[in-house]
């Protein structure tokens, strides 16, 4: 029993010593728990603040995005309701009234890529390159007594009317006395080639219904419209032959385009012929689609293709706008086949994007000087072939250094169209009178008529911002129909 009691005493003593060694452990555990709790609370606060900051930022970005989107919608309504905003491509970028959306300031702008609101002035009205239906410049050594000349058969009395005011830097020489040339407006003529120096007999003079003025070259310069010119630098895509129709495409030509079929269609655009010699159109030829000024088809023929069909055949071709411009560089010359089946109608050139081209409403262009990517014309760039063919050129024929020979001036086309209905600027002219020629009208210029509205493709830009914040910009490309129906969004993106 004694040994049992001693063992119990030893146990009690050991337990007492252990309890004394663990004094303060609870405090350490409590402090550790409090520290862990503090870290958790701080982490939760940091996370909460991060979530709050993120929410605020997202709300701000969303607000600006919504503001920019709303601004683009407002811009579309402005463009539909007010035709003065971005009426056509020539107007360039234009600011629209700023808006306040979602407490953000939203600035708006627009730019028309193609199409027009129509009407006059900046809305797409006609600005013709010249006010003279006929200008004989006398350039390139051609100022002489026969700047205005007739040749060919005689013995019939025919009257050719020059419809409107005209200018002649030289004189008049007629092959016979039976034909009459009538200027329906004023005639301006440079000294010393004026009426007083012509033979006295009336049969050797034109008849002037307006005032015939003898002008001094120093005070009355040649009324040269001097249109600007830009030519394509990319080679034209290869032509396409479909049955009896040959389809040509705008671009640069270094070899003669062959008219291999009974009909031909030149898709709308600019054609530059680089020193290729004679171009010989034949059969039924149409140049481009009719534009705002070309409301009538005079040859009574039907084009064998369209711009839409041509774009499918050659998607990369520079087909745009209306009509064609044929540019003749170096020795290039337009010489239609003289057979009676040749009938040509070329519509005046109206660029899809005016900034990409030179002066609009020019159909024939033979530059008098060389320029970027083109040579000056060295040939009499137009020879109208033979007496039986028929032709209407709707735009300006600008060949100020050339002395072309013009056949078959008559009004036998549908509607009595003048063959050169857009005016002519040449150094001199030879009217080749033929027994088949009837009385006709030369160069009746169109008036400055309002152009009709066409569907517009417009880029709308809306930028939303607030003080001290980075802005958000939305760009949209939309098609705005001319008939006032709802726009079609072609693309909409945040920049």
Coordinates of C-alpha atoms in Angstrom, one line a residue:
X1 CA 0.0 0.0 0.0
X2 CA 2.9 2.3 0.8
X3 CA 4.2 1.9 -2.8
X4 CA 0.8 2.7 -4.2
X5 CA 0.5 6.0 -2.3
X6 CA 4.0 7.0 -3.4
X7 CA 3.0 6.4 -7.0
X8 CA -0.1 8.6 -6.6
X9 CA 2.0 11.4 -5.1
X10 CA 4.4 11.3 -8.1
X11 CA 1.5 11.6 -10.6
X12 CA -0.1 14.5 -8.7
X13 CA 3.3 16.3 -8.7
X14 CA 3.8 15.8 -12.4
X15 CA 0.4 17.1 -13.3
X16 CA 0.9 20.1 -11.2
X17 CA 4.2 20.9 -12.9
X18 CA 2.5 20.5 -16.4
X19 CA -0.3 22.9 -15.5
X20 CA 2.1 25.5 -14.3
X21 CA 4.1 25.2 -17.7
X22 CA 1.0 25.9 -19.9
X23 CA -0.1 29.1 -18.2
X24 CA -0.8 31.9 -20.9
X25 CA -1.4 29.5 -23.8
X26 CA -5.1 30.6 -24.0
X27 CA -4.0 34.2 -24.5
X28 CA -1.8 33.2 -27.4
X29 CA -4.5 31.2 -29.0
X30 CA -7.0 34.1 -28.5
X31 CA -4.6 36.6 -30.1
X32 CA -3.9 34.3 -33.0
X33 CA -7.6 33.9 -33.6
X34 CA -8.1 37.7 -33.5
X35 CA -5.2 38.2 -36.0
X36 CA -6.7 35.7 -38.4
X37 CA -10.1 37.4 -38.0
X38 CA -8.5 40.8 -38.8
X39 CA -6.8 39.5 -41.9
X40 CA -10.1 38.0 -43.1
X41 CA -11.9 41.2 -42.4
X42 CA -9.3 43.3 -44.3
X43 CA -9.4 40.9 -47.2
X44 CA -13.2 41.1 -47.3
X45 CA -13.0 44.9 -47.2
X46 CA -10.4 45.0 -50.0
X47 CA -12.6 42.6 -52.1
X48 CA -15.6 44.7 -51.4
X49 CA -13.8 47.9 -52.4
X50 CA -12.5 46.2 -55.6
X51 CA -16.0 45.1 -56.5
X52 CA -17.3 48.6 -55.9
X53 CA -14.6 50.2 -58.0
X54 CA -15.2 47.6 -60.8
X55 CA -18.9 48.2 -60.7
X56 CA -18.4 52.0 -61.0
X57 CA -16.0 51.6 -63.9
X58 CA -18.3 49.2 -65.7
X59 CA -21.2 51.5 -65.2
X60 CA -19.1 54.4 -66.6
X61 CA -17.9 52.5 -69.6
X62 CA -21.4 51.2 -70.2
X63 CA -22.8 54.7 -69.9
X64 CA -20.4 56.0 -72.5
X65 CA -21.1 53.1 -74.8
X66 CA -24.8 53.6 -74.4
X67 CA -24.2 57.3 -75.0
X68 CA -22.2 56.7 -78.1
X69 CA -24.8 54.2 -79.4
X70 CA -27.6 56.6 -78.7
X71 CA -25.7 59.4 -80.3
X72 CA -25.3 57.4 -83.5
X73 CA -29.1 56.8 -83.5
X74 CA -29.7 60.5 -83.1
X75 CA -27.3 61.2 -86.1
X76 CA -29.2 58.8 -88.3
X77 CA -32.5 60.7 -87.5
X78 CA -30.8 64.0 -88.3
X79 CA -29.5 62.7 -91.6
X80 CA -33.0 61.4 -92.5
X81 CA -34.8 64.6 -91.5
X82 CA -32.4 67.3 -92.7
X83 CA -30.9 67.0 -96.2
X84 CA -28.3 69.7 -95.5
X85 CA -26.2 67.3 -93.5
X86 CA -23.6 65.4 -95.5
X87 CA -25.6 65.8 -98.8
X88 CA -23.0 64.1 -100.9
X89 CA -19.4 62.9 -101.0
X90 CA -18.2 66.3 -102.2
X91 CA -19.3 67.8 -98.8
X92 CA -16.6 65.8 -96.9
X93 CA -16.7 65.2 -93.2
X94 CA -19.3 67.4 -91.4
X95 CA -20.2 68.0 -87.7
X96 CA -23.7 67.4 -86.4
X97 CA -25.2 69.0 -83.3
X98 CA -23.7 67.6 -80.0
X99 CA -26.0 65.7 -77.7
X100 CA -26.2 65.0 -73.9
X101 CA -27.0 61.3 -73.3
X102 CA -26.6 59.4 -69.9
X103 CA -24.9 62.5 -68.4
X104 CA -22.3 62.2 -71.1
X105 CA -21.5 64.7 -73.8
X106 CA -21.7 63.0 -77.2
X107 CA -20.2 64.7 -80.3
X108 CA -21.4 63.6 -83.7
X109 CA -20.1 63.7 -87.3
X110 CA -21.0 62.2 -90.7
X111 CA -19.4 61.7 -94.1
X112 CA -21.1 60.6 -97.2
X113 CA -19.2 58.0 -99.2
X114 CA -21.6 57.8 -102.2
X115 CA -25.0 59.0 -103.3
X116 CA -26.7 62.3 -102.9
X117 CA -29.7 64.1 -101.4
X118 CA -30.2 65.6 -104.8
X119 CA -31.2 69.2 -105.6
X120 CA -28.9 72.1 -106.4
X121 CA -25.6 73.3 -105.1
X122 CA -23.9 71.0 -102.6
X123 CA -26.9 68.6 -102.9
X124 CA -25.7 67.2 -106.2
X125 CA -26.8 69.8 -108.8
X126 CA -25.1 70.1 -112.1
X127 CA -22.1 72.3 -112.4
X128 CA -21.2 72.0 -116.1
X129 CA -17.5 72.5 -117.0
X130 CA -18.2 75.1 -119.7
X131 CA -21.0 77.6 -120.5
X132 CA -20.0 77.5 -124.2
X133 CA -21.4 74.7 -126.4
X134 CA -18.5 75.2 -128.8
X135 CA -15.0 76.6 -128.1
X136 CA -12.3 76.7 -130.8
X137 CA -9.1 77.4 -128.9
X138 CA -6.6 77.8 -131.7
X139 CA -4.0 76.1 -129.5
X140 CA -1.0 74.0 -130.8
X141 CA -0.4 76.2 -133.8
X142 CA -4.0 75.9 -135.1
X143 CA -4.9 79.6 -134.9
X144 CA -5.5 80.3 -138.6
X145 CA -8.3 81.3 -141.0
X146 CA -9.8 77.9 -141.1
X147 CA -10.2 77.1 -137.4
X148 CA -13.9 76.5 -138.3
X149 CA -13.9 74.6 -141.6
X150 CA -16.2 72.6 -143.8
X151 CA -15.2 70.0 -146.3
X152 CA -16.8 67.3 -148.4
X153 CA -19.7 67.4 -150.9
X154 CA -21.6 70.5 -151.9
X155 CA -24.9 71.1 -153.8
X156 CA -27.4 70.6 -151.0
X157 CA -28.7 73.2 -148.6
X158 CA -28.3 72.1 -145.0
X159 CA -28.4 74.1 -141.9
X160 CA -26.2 73.2 -138.9
X161 CA -27.2 75.1 -135.7
X162 CA -24.7 75.8 -133.0
X163 CA -27.0 76.0 -130.0
X164 CA -25.8 78.8 -127.7
X165 CA -22.9 81.2 -127.3
X166 CA -19.7 80.1 -129.1
X167 CA -16.0 81.2 -129.3
X168 CA -13.6 81.0 -132.2
X169 CA -10.0 82.0 -131.9
X170 CA -9.6 81.8 -135.7
X171 CA -11.7 82.2 -138.8
X172 CA -14.2 80.5 -141.0
X173 CA -13.7 78.6 -144.2
X174 CA -16.6 76.9 -146.0
X175 CA -16.3 74.4 -148.8
X176 CA -19.4 75.7 -150.6
X177 CA -22.0 78.4 -150.4
X178 CA -25.1 76.3 -150.0
X179 CA -24.7 75.1 -146.4
X180 CA -25.7 77.4 -143.6
X181 CA -24.2 77.6 -140.2
X182 CA -26.3 79.3 -137.6
X183 CA -25.2 80.4 -134.1
X184 CA -28.3 80.7 -132.0
X185 CA -26.5 82.9 -129.4
X186 CA -23.6 85.2 -129.3
X187 CA -20.4 84.6 -131.2
X188 CA -17.1 85.8 -129.8
X189 CA -14.1 85.8 -132.3
X190 CA -10.6 86.9 -131.9
X191 CA -8.9 89.6 -134.0
X192 CA -7.8 89.5 -136.8
X193 CA -10.3 86.8 -137.8
X194 CA -13.5 88.7 -137.2
X195 CA -16.5 89.3 -139.4
X196 CA -15.2 92.5 -140.9
X197 CA -12.2 90.6 -142.3
X198 CA -14.2 87.8 -143.9
X199 CA -15.4 87.9 -147.6
X200 CA -18.4 90.2 -147.9
X201 CA -20.7 87.6 -149.4
X202 CA -23.1 86.2 -146.8
X203 CA -22.7 82.7 -148.2
X204 CA -19.2 82.6 -146.7
X205 CA -20.2 83.7 -143.3
X206 CA -22.1 82.0 -140.5
X207 CA -25.4 83.5 -139.4
X208 CA -25.3 84.9 -135.9
X209 CA -28.6 85.4 -134.2
X210 CA -27.0 87.0 -131.2
X211 CA -24.2 89.6 -131.1
X212 CA -21.1 88.9 -133.1
X213 CA -18.2 90.4 -131.2
X214 CA -14.6 91.0 -132.4
X215 CA -12.5 90.4 -129.3
X216 CA -8.9 91.3 -128.4
X217 CA -7.0 88.3 -127.2
X218 CA -5.3 90.3 -124.5
X219 CA -8.5 91.3 -122.8
X220 CA -10.7 88.4 -123.9
X221 CA -8.7 85.1 -123.3
X222 CA -9.8 81.8 -124.7
X223 CA -12.7 80.6 -122.5
X224 CA -10.9 77.3 -121.6
X225 CA -12.6 75.5 -118.7
X226 CA -9.3 73.7 -118.1
X227 CA -10.9 70.7 -116.2
X228 CA -8.7 68.8 -113.8
X229 CA -7.7 65.2 -114.5
X230 CA -6.9 62.1 -112.6
X231 CA -6.3 58.8 -114.4
X232 CA -6.4 55.2 -113.1
X233 CA -3.0 53.6 -112.5
X234 CA -4.2 50.0 -112.3
X235 CA -4.5 48.0 -115.4
X236 CA -8.1 47.4 -116.5
X237 CA -9.4 43.9 -116.0
X238 CA -9.8 41.8 -119.0
X239 CA -13.0 42.2 -121.0
X240 CA -15.7 39.6 -120.9
X241 CA -17.6 38.4 -123.9
X242 CA -21.1 37.0 -123.3
X243 CA -22.9 36.0 -126.5
X244 CA -23.1 39.1 -128.8
X245 CA -22.0 41.5 -125.9
X246 CA -18.5 42.6 -125.1
X247 CA -18.1 44.1 -121.6
X248 CA -15.2 46.5 -120.9
X249 CA -14.0 47.7 -117.5
X250 CA -12.5 51.0 -116.2
X251 CA -8.7 51.2 -115.8
X252 CA -5.5 51.7 -117.6
X253 CA -5.1 50.4 -121.2
X254 CA -1.8 49.9 -123.0
X255 CA -3.2 48.0 -125.9
X256 CA -6.2 48.7 -128.1
X257 CA -9.5 47.3 -126.7
X258 CA -11.1 45.2 -129.4
X259 CA -14.8 45.5 -130.1
X260 CA -15.4 41.9 -131.2
X261 CA -19.2 41.6 -131.0
X262 CA -22.3 43.3 -132.3
X263 CA -22.8 45.1 -129.0
X264 CA -20.5 46.5 -126.3
X265 CA -20.9 47.9 -122.8
X266 CA -18.4 50.1 -121.0
X267 CA -19.0 49.9 -117.3
X268 CA -19.1 53.2 -115.5
X269 CA -15.7 54.7 -114.6
X270 CA -12.6 56.2 -116.1
X271 CA -10.7 54.7 -119.0
X272 CA -7.1 55.8 -119.7
X273 CA -5.7 54.8 -123.1
X274 CA -1.9 55.2 -123.0
X275 CA -0.5 55.8 -126.5
X276 CA -2.3 52.9 -128.1
X277 CA -3.2 54.3 -131.5
X278 CA -6.8 54.1 -132.8
X279 CA -9.7 52.8 -130.8
X280 CA -12.3 51.6 -133.3
X281 CA -15.8 51.2 -131.6
X282 CA -18.4 49.4 -133.8
X283 CA -21.9 48.1 -133.5
X284 CA -24.1 49.3 -130.6
X285 CA -22.0 50.8 -127.9
X286 CA -23.1 52.2 -124.5
X287 CA -20.8 54.0 -122.1
X288 CA -21.9 53.6 -118.5
X289 CA -25.3 54.1 -116.9
X290 CA -27.2 57.3 -117.2
X291 CA -26.6 59.8 -114.3
X292 CA -28.6 62.8 -112.9
X293 CA -28.3 64.8 -116.2
X294 CA -28.8 61.9 -118.6
X295 CA -32.5 61.3 -118.2
X296 CA -33.1 60.2 -121.8
X297 CA -31.7 57.5 -124.1
X298 CA -31.3 58.8 -127.7
X299 CA -30.0 55.9 -129.8
X300 CA -33.2 53.9 -129.1
X301 CA -30.9 50.9 -128.4
X302 CA -30.8 48.8 -125.3
X303 CA -27.5 48.3 -123.4
X304 CA -26.3 44.7 -123.6
X305 CA -25.2 44.8 -119.9
X306 CA -25.3 46.8 -116.7
X307 CA -22.9 48.0 -114.0
X308 CA -24.4 45.5 -111.6
X309 CA -23.7 42.6 -113.9
X310 CA -20.2 43.9 -114.7
X311 CA -19.4 44.1 -110.9
X312 CA -20.3 40.4 -110.6
X313 CA -18.0 39.5 -113.5
X314 CA -15.1 41.6 -112.2
X315 CA -15.6 42.3 -108.5
X316 CA -12.3 44.2 -108.2
X317 CA -13.0 46.6 -111.1
X318 CA -13.2 50.3 -110.3
X319 CA -16.9 50.5 -111.4
X320 CA -18.6 53.5 -109.7
X321 CA -20.8 56.5 -110.2
X322 CA -22.4 57.0 -113.6
X323 CA -21.2 57.3 -117.2
X324 CA -17.7 57.1 -118.6
X325 CA -14.7 59.3 -119.1
X326 CA -12.4 58.3 -121.9
X327 CA -8.9 59.8 -121.6
X328 CA -6.6 59.7 -124.6
X329 CA -2.8 60.0 -123.9
X330 CA -0.1 60.2 -126.5
X331 CA -1.2 59.0 -129.9
X332 CA -4.4 57.5 -128.8
X333 CA -7.4 58.3 -131.0
X334 CA -11.1 57.6 -130.9
X335 CA -12.1 56.5 -134.5
X336 CA -15.5 54.8 -134.7
X337 CA -16.1 52.3 -137.5
X338 CA -17.7 54.2 -140.4
X339 CA -20.3 51.6 -141.2
X340 CA -24.0 52.5 -140.8
X341 CA -24.6 50.0 -138.0
X342 CA -22.3 51.9 -135.6
X343 CA -24.3 53.7 -133.0
X344 CA -22.6 55.1 -129.9
X345 CA -24.1 56.6 -126.7
X346 CA -21.7 57.7 -123.9
X347 CA -23.2 59.1 -120.7
X348 CA -21.6 62.0 -118.9
X349 CA -19.1 61.0 -116.2
X350 CA -20.4 61.4 -112.6
X351 CA -17.9 60.1 -110.1
X352 CA -19.0 57.9 -107.2
X353 CA -16.4 59.6 -105.0
X354 CA -15.6 63.0 -106.5
X355 CA -12.4 63.4 -104.5
X356 CA -10.9 60.4 -106.4
X357 CA -11.3 61.9 -109.8
X358 CA -11.0 65.2 -111.7
X359 CA -13.7 67.4 -113.0
X360 CA -17.1 65.6 -113.5
X361 CA -19.3 65.7 -116.6
X362 CA -16.4 65.1 -119.0
X363 CA -16.8 62.3 -121.5
X364 CA -13.8 62.7 -123.8
X365 CA -10.5 64.1 -122.4
X366 CA -7.3 64.6 -124.5
X367 CA -5.0 66.4 -122.1
X368 CA -3.0 69.3 -123.6
X369 CA -0.1 68.7 -121.2
X370 CA 1.4 65.6 -119.4
X371 CA 0.6 65.0 -115.8
X372 CA 0.8 62.4 -113.1
X373 CA 0.5 59.0 -114.8
X374 CA -0.6 60.3 -118.1
X375 CA 0.8 61.8 -121.3
X376 CA -0.3 64.8 -123.3
X377 CA -2.3 64.0 -126.3
X378 CA -0.3 64.2 -129.6
X379 CA -3.0 63.1 -132.0
X380 CA -6.2 64.7 -133.3
X381 CA -7.9 62.5 -130.8
X382 CA -11.3 62.3 -132.4
X383 CA -12.2 61.3 -135.9
X384 CA -15.9 60.5 -136.2
X385 CA -15.5 57.8 -138.8
X386 CA -18.0 58.0 -141.7
X387 CA -21.2 59.8 -142.7
X388 CA -23.7 57.1 -141.8
X389 CA -22.9 56.3 -138.2
X390 CA -24.9 57.8 -135.2
X391 CA -23.5 59.0 -131.9
X392 CA -24.5 61.0 -128.8
X393 CA -21.8 62.2 -126.3
X394 CA -23.6 63.4 -123.2
X395 CA -20.6 64.9 -121.4
X396 CA -18.0 67.6 -122.4
X397 CA -15.6 66.7 -125.2
X398 CA -12.4 68.3 -124.1
X399 CA -9.6 68.1 -126.7
X400 CA -8.1 71.7 -126.7
X401 CA -5.1 70.9 -128.8
X402 CA -6.8 68.6 -131.3
X403 CA -8.3 69.4 -134.7
X404 CA -10.9 66.7 -135.2
X405 CA -12.9 65.8 -138.3
X406 CA -16.6 65.4 -137.4
X407 CA -19.0 63.5 -139.7
X408 CA -22.7 63.0 -139.8
X409 CA -23.9 66.0 -137.7
X410 CA -27.7 65.5 -137.8
X411 CA -30.7 65.1 -135.5
X412 CA -31.9 61.7 -136.9
X413 CA -31.5 60.1 -133.5
X414 CA -34.4 59.4 -131.2
X415 CA -35.6 62.7 -129.7
X416 CA -33.5 64.8 -132.1
X417 CA -30.4 64.6 -129.9
X418 CA -27.4 66.8 -130.7
X419 CA -24.4 64.4 -131.3
X420 CA -22.4 66.5 -128.9
X421 CA -24.9 67.4 -126.2
X422 CA -22.3 68.3 -123.5
X423 CA -20.2 70.9 -125.4
X424 CA -17.0 70.7 -127.3
X425 CA -13.6 72.4 -126.6
X426 CA -11.1 71.8 -129.5
X427 CA -8.3 73.7 -131.3
X428 CA -10.3 73.7 -134.5
X429 CA -12.9 71.6 -136.2
X430 CA -13.6 70.2 -139.7
X431 CA -17.2 69.5 -140.5
X432 CA -17.1 66.7 -143.1
X433 CA -20.3 67.4 -145.1
X434 CA -21.7 64.4 -146.8
X435 CA -24.8 64.0 -149.0
X436 CA -26.5 61.9 -146.3
X437 CA -26.2 64.7 -143.8
X438 CA -29.4 66.5 -142.8
X439 CA -29.9 69.7 -141.0
X440 CA -29.0 69.3 -137.4
X441 CA -28.0 70.9 -134.1
X442 CA -24.5 70.8 -132.6
X443 CA -23.6 70.9 -128.9
X444 CA -26.8 71.8 -127.1
X445 CA -25.7 72.1 -123.5
X446 CA -27.9 70.9 -120.7
X447 CA -29.1 73.4 -118.2
X448 CA -28.1 73.5 -114.5
X449 CA -31.0 71.2 -113.6
X450 CA -31.4 69.8 -110.1
X451 CA -30.1 66.2 -109.7
X452 CA -32.4 63.6 -108.3
X453 CA -31.7 62.1 -104.9
X454 CA -30.0 58.7 -104.7
X455 CA -29.3 56.3 -101.9
X456 CA -26.5 57.4 -99.7
X457 CA -23.8 55.4 -97.9
X458 CA -22.8 57.4 -94.9
X459 CA -20.3 56.9 -92.1
X460 CA -21.6 58.2 -88.7
X461 CA -19.2 58.8 -85.8
X462 CA -20.4 59.3 -82.2
X463 CA -18.0 60.0 -79.3
X464 CA -19.2 60.0 -75.7
X465 CA -17.0 61.4 -72.9
X466 CA -17.2 62.9 -69.4
X467 CA -14.8 65.1 -67.5
X468 CA -11.6 63.3 -66.7
X469 CA -12.5 60.1 -68.4
X470 CA -11.3 58.4 -71.6
X471 CA -13.8 58.8 -74.4
X472 CA -15.7 56.0 -76.2
X473 CA -16.3 56.2 -80.0
X474 CA -18.8 54.3 -82.1
X475 CA -18.6 54.2 -85.9
X476 CA -21.5 53.0 -88.1
X477 CA -21.8 52.7 -91.8
X478 CA -25.4 53.0 -93.0
X479 CA -27.3 53.0 -96.2
X480 CA -29.9 55.8 -96.2
X481 CA -32.5 55.2 -98.9
X482 CA -33.5 58.2 -101.1
X483 CA -37.2 57.3 -100.6
X484 CA -37.1 58.1 -96.9
X485 CA -37.5 54.5 -95.7
X486 CA -35.5 53.2 -92.7
X487 CA -31.7 53.1 -93.0
X488 CA -29.9 49.8 -93.3
X489 CA -26.9 49.4 -90.9
X490 CA -24.0 47.8 -92.8
X491 CA -21.6 47.9 -89.9
X492 CA -21.6 49.1 -86.3
X493 CA -18.5 48.9 -84.0
X494 CA -16.8 50.5 -81.0
X495 CA -13.5 52.0 -82.0

